[in-house]
Amino acid sequence: MASNGVDEQIKLVEGPAGYVLEGVPHLSDYIHDLPTYPNPLQSNPAYSVVRQYFVDEDDTVQEKIVVHKDSPRGTHFRRAGPRQKVYFKPADVRACIVTCGGLCPGLNTVIREIVCGLHFMYGVTEVIGVDCGFRGFYSKNTAALTPKTVSDIHKRGGTILGTSRGGHDTSKIVDNIQDREINQVYIIGGDGTQKGASAIYKEIRRRGLKVAVAGIPKTIDNDIPVIDKSFGFDSAVEEAQRAINAAHVEATSVENGIGLVKLMGRYSGFIAMYATLASRDVDCCLIPESPFYLEGKGGLYEFIAKRLRENGHMVIVVAEGAGQDLVAESVEQQDASGNKLLKDVGLWMSLKIKEHFAKQSVLDITLKYIDPTYMIRAIPANASDNVYSTLLAQSAVHGAMAGYTGFVSGLVNGRHTYIPFNRITEKQNKVVITDRMWARMLSSTNQPSFMNPPKGTTVVSN
């Protein structure tokens, strides 16, 4: 196979029939003659019954599995899992874990399983937690993490390490890593956090340090590309059902009742779409990717009136990033992570709908607005996300011990893989409104597509 190294973070290996492997960096790329050691799992009784437990170096996972018979084999990623040789002596490992950005179900599970994976699978006893995000490397205390101290944290929401946005100073962070003699860094966060992780990896490589940097991608909005889904997403969709159920109860308990629920989804409407599909009580779902308009033929107001006349009640789900162009203009601001501060579309819509029907004097509506945003992200992970978070954490541990660096662990087509940082930070995953899943959602709600507004109508297009 021909190797084609594009830069220090992209390792392309090309093979026959259009095969392309997007590999991830390895410590041996810039530190020569590194010693290797037998993997401690070889003598671990828990894994003695597993046949072919170690992953072959040539095992890869295809990015796209739906192909035509004459299609090239396409892009592949390295399969995650333990290797026969490791590049760290367990007694020499000093690992740290940091969580950044917003909360998400499963954060504590990932922390727990990194600690327990290092300890029980590899015999690593020195793991520290960095307090309150990236700035904790140089302005906060750290805490020792052991299997005992993290034993039941997966039952809690949030993160025991604390989190924050911003505060990324690459030079200060790497200075701290070097001063503390840390040689494995586990960074849990979204695309902004992983951009920071990539910068840390590059600076570590520039200094020639034997430090593995592994990321675990986190976003409650499910907007990270390449991977099948992000941890915590299933829990968020499940919790969103409680808000939708409450809105449905309120709407059906009065004449011409409307339940309006705002869900998370800054740029991507996955939570709103999946929660709508799961509920079957929702009459209209509005997301950032799908333009809509309020007035005129085929608009939202007309559809609300039609549904109320048919059913006597209605439930509307709106993602927080939908309709931003229709909300009253204000000075655009950003948070510490560089995210655009959104206007409250849910509150705005509730007022606009009330005003419209009050002026029409045809339907006397009762509208209840429910915003469960922070309830959804603060819950513990459900069973499915606990298992998923465990496997992501263990994959990251296996990768770091095997000497890989500058990667995130992620699920691709049902298989755990190692993905270069640049692939998950280059764009955001969004709902494709020409895809079957959006069509399924439209058929569930029987709402208009809002794709053909009357001439002169203002249309939201995020």
Coordinates of C-alpha atoms in Angstrom, one line a residue:
M1 CA 0.0 0.0 0.0
A2 CA 1.1 3.5 -0.7
S3 CA 1.3 6.0 2.2
N4 CA 0.5 9.6 1.6
G5 CA 1.1 11.8 4.7
V6 CA -0.7 15.1 4.0
D7 CA 0.2 16.8 7.3
E8 CA 1.0 15.8 10.9
Q9 CA -2.6 14.9 11.7
I10 CA -3.8 13.3 8.4
K11 CA -2.3 9.9 7.6
L12 CA -3.6 8.5 4.3
V13 CA -2.9 5.0 3.2
E14 CA -4.2 4.1 -0.3
G15 CA -4.9 0.6 -1.5
P16 CA -6.4 -1.2 -4.4
A17 CA -10.0 -0.6 -5.7
G18 CA -10.1 2.9 -4.3
Y19 CA -9.4 1.9 -0.7
V20 CA -8.3 4.8 1.5
L21 CA -7.4 4.6 5.2
E22 CA -7.6 7.8 7.1
G23 CA -5.2 6.8 9.9
V24 CA -4.4 8.7 13.1
P25 CA -1.1 9.9 14.4
H26 CA 1.1 7.7 16.5
L27 CA 3.8 8.5 19.0
S28 CA 6.4 6.7 16.9
D29 CA 5.7 9.2 14.1
Y30 CA 7.9 11.7 15.9
I31 CA 9.6 9.8 18.7
H32 CA 11.9 7.1 17.3
D33 CA 12.9 3.8 18.9
L34 CA 10.1 3.8 21.4
P35 CA 10.1 0.6 23.4
T36 CA 7.0 -1.6 23.4
Y37 CA 5.6 -3.9 26.1
P38 CA 3.2 -6.9 26.2
N39 CA -0.4 -5.8 26.7
P40 CA -1.4 -6.6 30.3
L41 CA -4.7 -7.9 29.1
Q42 CA -2.9 -11.0 28.0
S43 CA -2.8 -12.1 31.6
N44 CA -6.1 -10.5 32.7
P45 CA -8.5 -13.4 33.8
A46 CA -11.5 -11.4 32.7
Y47 CA -10.4 -11.5 29.1
S48 CA -8.9 -15.0 29.0
V49 CA -12.1 -16.5 27.6
V50 CA -12.3 -14.0 24.7
R51 CA -11.1 -15.4 21.4
Q52 CA -9.0 -13.0 19.3
Y53 CA -9.4 -10.2 21.7
F54 CA -6.6 -8.1 20.2
V55 CA -7.4 -6.0 17.2
D56 CA -5.3 -6.7 14.1
E57 CA -3.4 -3.7 12.8
D58 CA -5.0 -4.1 9.4
D59 CA -8.6 -4.0 10.8
T60 CA -10.5 -1.0 9.4
V61 CA -14.0 0.2 9.3
Q62 CA -15.6 1.6 6.2
E63 CA -17.2 5.1 6.5
K64 CA -19.9 4.5 3.9
I65 CA -21.5 1.1 3.7
V66 CA -24.2 1.7 1.1
V67 CA -22.4 1.5 -2.3
H68 CA -22.9 0.4 -5.9
K69 CA -21.2 -2.7 -7.2
D70 CA -18.7 -0.6 -9.2
S71 CA -18.1 1.9 -6.4
P72 CA -14.6 2.4 -5.0
R73 CA -14.0 0.9 -1.6
G74 CA -13.8 4.4 -0.1
T75 CA -12.7 5.9 3.1
H76 CA -11.9 3.7 6.2
F77 CA -10.9 4.3 9.8
R78 CA -8.8 2.2 12.1
R79 CA -10.8 -0.1 14.2
A80 CA -10.7 0.7 17.9
G81 CA -9.6 -1.8 20.5
P82 CA -6.6 -3.3 22.4
R83 CA -3.4 -4.1 20.6
Q84 CA -1.0 -6.8 21.5
K85 CA 1.8 -4.3 22.2
V86 CA 1.5 -1.1 24.2
Y87 CA 3.8 1.9 24.3
F88 CA 3.4 2.7 28.0
K89 CA 4.4 0.8 31.1
P90 CA 1.3 0.9 33.4
A91 CA 3.5 2.0 36.4
D92 CA 4.7 5.0 34.3
V93 CA 1.3 6.3 33.2
R94 CA 0.1 9.5 34.7
A95 CA -3.2 10.3 33.0
C96 CA -5.6 13.3 33.3
I97 CA -9.2 13.8 32.3
V98 CA -10.9 17.1 31.5
T99 CA -14.5 17.9 30.5
C100 CA -15.4 21.1 28.6
G101 CA -18.4 22.9 27.2
G102 CA -22.1 22.2 28.0
L103 CA -23.5 19.4 30.1
C104 CA -24.7 16.1 28.5
P105 CA -26.0 12.8 29.9
G106 CA -23.2 10.3 30.2
L107 CA -20.3 12.6 31.1
N108 CA -19.8 11.0 34.4
T109 CA -20.0 7.6 32.8
V110 CA -17.2 8.4 30.5
I111 CA -15.0 9.7 33.3
R112 CA -15.8 6.6 35.4
E113 CA -14.9 4.2 32.6
I114 CA -11.6 5.9 31.7
V115 CA -10.5 5.6 35.3
C116 CA -11.8 2.0 35.7
G117 CA -10.5 1.0 32.3
L118 CA -7.0 2.3 33.0
H119 CA -7.0 0.7 36.4
F120 CA -8.6 -2.7 35.8
M121 CA -7.5 -3.4 32.3
Y122 CA -4.0 -2.0 32.4
G123 CA -3.1 -1.6 36.0
V124 CA -2.7 2.2 35.9
T125 CA -3.1 3.8 39.3
E126 CA -2.4 7.5 38.7
V127 CA -5.3 9.4 37.1
I128 CA -6.1 13.0 37.9
G129 CA -9.2 15.1 37.1
V130 CA -8.7 18.6 35.8
D131 CA -11.2 21.0 37.5
C132 CA -13.6 23.2 35.4
G133 CA -12.4 22.7 31.8
F134 CA -9.3 23.8 29.9
R135 CA -8.5 26.7 32.3
G136 CA -8.3 24.2 35.1
F137 CA -4.9 23.1 33.7
Y138 CA -3.3 26.3 34.9
S139 CA -5.7 28.0 37.3
K140 CA -7.5 25.3 39.2
N141 CA -6.7 22.4 41.5
T142 CA -6.7 18.8 40.3
A143 CA -8.1 15.8 42.1
A144 CA -7.0 12.2 42.2
L145 CA -9.4 9.8 40.6
T146 CA -9.6 6.1 41.6
P147 CA -12.2 3.4 41.0
K148 CA -13.5 3.9 44.5
T149 CA -14.0 7.7 44.1
V150 CA -15.8 7.3 40.8
S151 CA -17.7 4.1 41.6
D152 CA -21.2 5.5 41.5
I153 CA -20.9 8.8 39.6
H154 CA -22.6 7.3 36.5
K155 CA -25.8 7.6 38.5
R156 CA -25.6 11.4 38.6
G157 CA -26.1 14.0 35.9
G158 CA -23.5 16.7 35.0
T159 CA -19.8 16.2 35.5
I160 CA -18.0 15.7 38.8
L161 CA -15.0 17.5 37.3
G162 CA -16.9 20.7 36.6
T163 CA -16.8 22.3 33.1
S164 CA -16.5 25.7 31.5
R165 CA -16.4 27.3 28.1
G166 CA -13.3 29.0 26.7
G167 CA -10.1 29.4 28.7
H168 CA -8.0 27.6 26.1
D169 CA -4.4 28.7 26.2
T170 CA -2.4 26.0 24.4
S171 CA 1.0 27.0 25.7
K172 CA -0.1 27.2 29.3
I173 CA -1.9 23.9 29.1
V174 CA 1.0 22.1 27.6
D175 CA 3.4 23.7 30.1
N176 CA 1.2 22.3 32.9
I177 CA 1.0 18.9 31.2
Q178 CA 4.8 18.9 31.0
D179 CA 5.3 20.2 34.6
R180 CA 3.0 17.6 36.0
E181 CA 4.6 14.8 34.0
I182 CA 1.3 13.8 32.5
N183 CA 1.6 11.4 29.6
Q184 CA -2.0 10.6 28.7
V185 CA -4.6 13.3 28.2
Y186 CA -8.3 12.5 27.8
I187 CA -10.5 15.4 26.6
I188 CA -14.3 15.2 26.6
G189 CA -16.1 17.8 24.7
G190 CA -17.8 19.0 21.5
D191 CA -16.3 20.3 18.2
G192 CA -14.9 23.5 19.8
T193 CA -13.3 21.4 22.6
Q194 CA -11.8 19.0 20.1
K195 CA -10.3 21.9 18.1
G196 CA -8.6 22.8 21.3
A197 CA -7.5 19.2 21.8
S198 CA -6.0 19.2 18.3
A199 CA -4.0 22.4 19.2
I200 CA -2.8 20.7 22.3
Y201 CA -1.7 17.6 20.4
K202 CA 0.1 19.7 17.8
E203 CA 2.0 21.6 20.5
I204 CA 2.9 18.4 22.3
R205 CA 4.2 17.0 19.0
R206 CA 6.2 20.2 18.3
R207 CA 7.9 19.8 21.7
G208 CA 8.6 16.1 21.1
L209 CA 6.8 14.9 24.2
K210 CA 5.7 11.3 24.8
V211 CA 2.1 12.3 25.6
A212 CA -1.0 10.7 24.0
V213 CA -4.0 13.0 23.4
A214 CA -7.3 11.2 23.1
G215 CA -10.7 12.9 22.6
I216 CA -14.2 11.6 23.4
P217 CA -16.7 13.7 21.3
K218 CA -19.6 15.1 23.2
T219 CA -22.6 17.0 22.0
I220 CA -26.2 16.7 23.1
D221 CA -27.3 18.0 19.7
N222 CA -25.8 15.0 17.8
D223 CA -24.2 17.5 15.4
I224 CA -20.7 15.9 15.2
P225 CA -20.0 14.5 11.7
V226 CA -18.7 11.0 10.8
I227 CA -19.9 9.2 14.0
D228 CA -23.2 7.4 14.1
K229 CA -24.4 9.4 17.1
S230 CA -23.0 11.2 20.2
F231 CA -23.4 9.8 23.7
G232 CA -26.2 11.3 25.7
F233 CA -28.4 11.8 22.6
D234 CA -30.7 8.8 23.3
S235 CA -31.1 10.0 26.9
A236 CA -32.0 13.5 25.7
V237 CA -34.6 12.2 23.3
E238 CA -36.1 10.0 26.0
E239 CA -36.3 12.9 28.5
A240 CA -37.8 15.2 25.9
Q241 CA -40.8 12.8 25.8
R242 CA -41.7 13.9 29.3
A243 CA -42.0 17.6 28.2
I244 CA -44.0 16.6 25.0
N245 CA -46.3 14.4 27.1
A246 CA -46.9 17.3 29.5
A247 CA -47.6 19.6 26.5
H248 CA -50.0 17.0 25.1
V249 CA -51.9 16.7 28.4
E250 CA -52.2 20.5 28.7
A251 CA -53.4 20.8 25.1
T252 CA -56.0 18.1 25.3
S253 CA -57.4 19.3 28.6
V254 CA -58.9 22.6 27.2
E255 CA -60.7 23.7 24.0
N256 CA -58.3 24.8 21.3
G257 CA -55.3 24.0 23.5
I258 CA -51.8 24.4 22.1
G259 CA -48.7 22.9 23.8
L260 CA -45.5 24.5 22.6
V261 CA -42.2 22.7 23.6
K262 CA -38.7 24.2 22.9
L263 CA -35.9 21.6 22.7
M264 CA -32.2 21.8 22.3
G265 CA -30.7 22.1 18.8
R266 CA -28.6 25.2 18.1
Y267 CA -27.8 24.4 14.5
S268 CA -29.1 20.8 14.2
G269 CA -32.6 19.6 14.8
F270 CA -32.0 16.0 15.6
I271 CA -33.4 16.0 19.2
A272 CA -36.6 17.7 18.0
M273 CA -37.0 15.4 15.0
Y274 CA -36.4 12.1 16.9
A275 CA -38.4 13.2 19.9
T276 CA -41.3 14.0 17.5
L277 CA -41.0 10.7 15.8
A278 CA -40.9 8.8 19.1
S279 CA -43.9 10.7 20.6
R280 CA -46.5 10.5 17.8
D281 CA -48.4 13.3 19.7
V282 CA -46.6 16.1 17.9
D283 CA -48.5 18.0 15.1
C284 CA -45.6 20.2 14.0
C285 CA -41.9 20.1 14.3
L286 CA -39.7 23.1 13.4
I287 CA -35.9 22.8 13.1
P288 CA -33.0 25.1 12.1
E289 CA -32.4 23.2 8.8
S290 CA -36.0 23.5 7.5
P291 CA -37.2 27.0 6.4
F292 CA -40.7 28.0 7.6
Y293 CA -43.0 31.1 7.6
L294 CA -45.9 32.2 9.7
E295 CA -48.4 34.1 7.6
G296 CA -50.2 33.5 4.4
K297 CA -51.4 30.4 2.5
G298 CA -49.5 27.3 3.7
G299 CA -48.0 29.1 6.7
L300 CA -47.8 28.1 10.3
Y301 CA -50.7 30.1 11.4
E302 CA -53.0 28.6 8.8
F303 CA -51.8 25.1 9.7
I304 CA -52.5 25.7 13.4
A305 CA -56.0 26.9 12.7
K306 CA -56.6 23.9 10.4
R307 CA -55.4 21.4 13.1
L308 CA -57.3 23.0 15.9
R309 CA -60.5 22.8 13.8
E310 CA -59.8 19.1 13.1
N311 CA -58.6 17.9 16.5
G312 CA -59.4 20.6 19.0
H313 CA -55.8 20.7 20.2
M314 CA -52.2 20.8 18.9
V315 CA -48.6 20.1 20.0
I316 CA -45.7 22.1 18.5
V317 CA -42.0 21.2 19.0
V318 CA -39.4 23.8 18.0
A319 CA -35.6 23.4 18.2
E320 CA -33.9 26.4 19.9
G321 CA -32.1 27.3 16.7
A322 CA -35.2 27.4 14.5
G323 CA -36.7 30.7 13.4
Q324 CA -33.9 32.9 14.4
D325 CA -34.2 35.2 11.4
L326 CA -37.8 35.9 12.3
V327 CA -37.1 36.8 15.9
A328 CA -36.7 40.6 16.5
E329 CA -33.2 41.7 15.5
S330 CA -30.7 42.4 18.2
V331 CA -26.9 42.7 18.5
E332 CA -25.4 39.4 17.7
Q333 CA -23.3 38.1 20.7
Q334 CA -21.3 34.9 21.3
D335 CA -20.5 32.8 24.3
A336 CA -17.0 32.0 25.5
S337 CA -16.9 29.0 23.1
G338 CA -17.7 31.2 20.1
N339 CA -21.3 30.0 19.8
K340 CA -23.9 32.5 18.6
L341 CA -26.2 33.5 21.5
L342 CA -29.6 32.6 20.3
K343 CA -32.8 34.5 20.8
D344 CA -35.6 32.6 22.7
V345 CA -37.6 31.4 19.7
G346 CA -40.0 29.4 22.0
L347 CA -41.1 32.5 24.0
W348 CA -41.2 34.6 20.8
M349 CA -43.4 32.0 19.0
S350 CA -45.8 31.7 22.0
L351 CA -46.3 35.4 22.0
K352 CA -46.7 35.6 18.2
I353 CA -49.3 32.8 18.1
K354 CA -51.3 34.3 20.9
E355 CA -51.2 37.8 19.3
H356 CA -52.3 36.4 15.9
F357 CA -55.3 34.4 17.1
A358 CA -56.3 37.3 19.5
K359 CA -56.5 39.6 16.5
Q360 CA -58.4 37.0 14.3
S361 CA -61.1 36.6 16.9
V362 CA -62.1 33.3 15.3
L363 CA -60.5 30.7 17.6
D364 CA -60.1 31.3 21.3
I365 CA -56.8 29.4 22.0
T366 CA -55.1 28.5 25.2
L367 CA -51.3 28.1 24.8
K368 CA -48.9 26.6 27.3
Y369 CA -45.1 27.0 26.7
I370 CA -42.7 24.4 28.1
D371 CA -38.9 24.9 28.0
P372 CA -37.2 21.7 29.4
T373 CA -33.7 22.6 28.0
Y374 CA -31.6 22.3 31.1
M375 CA -33.6 19.5 32.6
I376 CA -32.8 17.4 29.5
R377 CA -29.1 17.9 29.6
A378 CA -28.7 17.6 33.3
I379 CA -30.1 14.0 33.7
P380 CA -28.0 10.9 34.2
A381 CA -27.5 8.7 31.1
N382 CA -30.0 6.0 30.4
A383 CA -29.0 2.4 30.1
S384 CA -28.3 2.6 26.3
D385 CA -26.1 5.7 26.8
N386 CA -24.3 4.2 29.8
V387 CA -23.2 1.2 27.7
Y388 CA -22.2 3.4 24.7
S389 CA -20.3 5.8 27.0
T390 CA -18.4 2.9 28.5
L391 CA -17.3 1.6 25.1
L392 CA -16.2 5.0 23.9
A393 CA -14.1 5.5 27.1
Q394 CA -12.6 2.0 26.8
S395 CA -11.8 2.5 23.2
A396 CA -10.0 5.8 24.0
V397 CA -8.0 4.0 26.7
H398 CA -7.0 1.2 24.4
G399 CA -5.9 3.7 21.7
A400 CA -3.8 5.8 24.1
M401 CA -2.1 2.7 25.6
A402 CA -1.3 1.5 22.0
G403 CA 0.5 4.8 21.3
Y404 CA -2.1 6.5 19.1
T405 CA -2.6 10.2 19.6
G406 CA -4.5 13.1 18.0
F407 CA -7.7 11.1 17.7
V408 CA -11.2 10.7 19.0
S409 CA -13.0 7.4 19.6
G410 CA -16.3 7.2 17.8
L411 CA -18.9 4.8 16.5
V412 CA -18.9 4.4 12.7
N413 CA -21.5 2.0 11.2
G414 CA -21.8 0.2 14.5
R415 CA -18.1 -0.3 15.0
H416 CA -15.8 1.6 17.3
T417 CA -13.0 3.5 15.5
Y418 CA -10.2 6.0 15.8
I419 CA -10.9 9.2 13.9
P420 CA -8.5 12.1 13.2
F421 CA -9.5 15.4 15.0
N422 CA -9.9 17.2 11.8
R423 CA -12.7 15.0 10.5
I424 CA -15.0 15.8 13.4
T425 CA -14.2 19.5 13.5
E426 CA -14.4 20.4 9.8
K427 CA -18.2 20.7 9.7
Q428 CA -21.4 20.1 11.7
N429 CA -23.8 17.2 11.2
K430 CA -27.2 18.5 10.3
V431 CA -30.6 17.0 9.4
V432 CA -30.9 16.5 5.7
I433 CA -34.4 17.7 4.8
T434 CA -34.3 15.8 1.5
D435 CA -33.6 12.5 3.4
R436 CA -36.0 9.7 4.3
M437 CA -35.8 10.4 8.0
W438 CA -37.2 13.9 7.6
A439 CA -39.9 12.5 5.3
R440 CA -40.8 10.0 7.9
M441 CA -41.2 12.9 10.4
L442 CA -43.4 14.9 8.0
S443 CA -45.6 11.8 7.4
S444 CA -45.9 11.4 11.2
T445 CA -47.0 15.0 11.9
N446 CA -48.8 15.6 8.5
Q447 CA -47.5 19.1 8.7
P448 CA -46.8 21.2 5.6
S449 CA -43.2 21.4 4.4
F450 CA -43.3 25.2 4.2
M451 CA -41.2 24.9 1.1
N452 CA -43.5 27.1 -1.2
P453 CA -44.3 30.4 0.6
P454 CA -46.5 33.0 -1.0
K455 CA -44.7 35.7 -3.0
G456 CA -43.3 38.4 -0.7
T457 CA -43.5 36.2 2.5
T458 CA -40.5 36.3 4.9
V459 CA -39.1 32.8 5.2
V460 CA -36.8 31.6 7.9
S461 CA -33.6 29.9 6.5
N462 CA -30.9 29.2 9.1

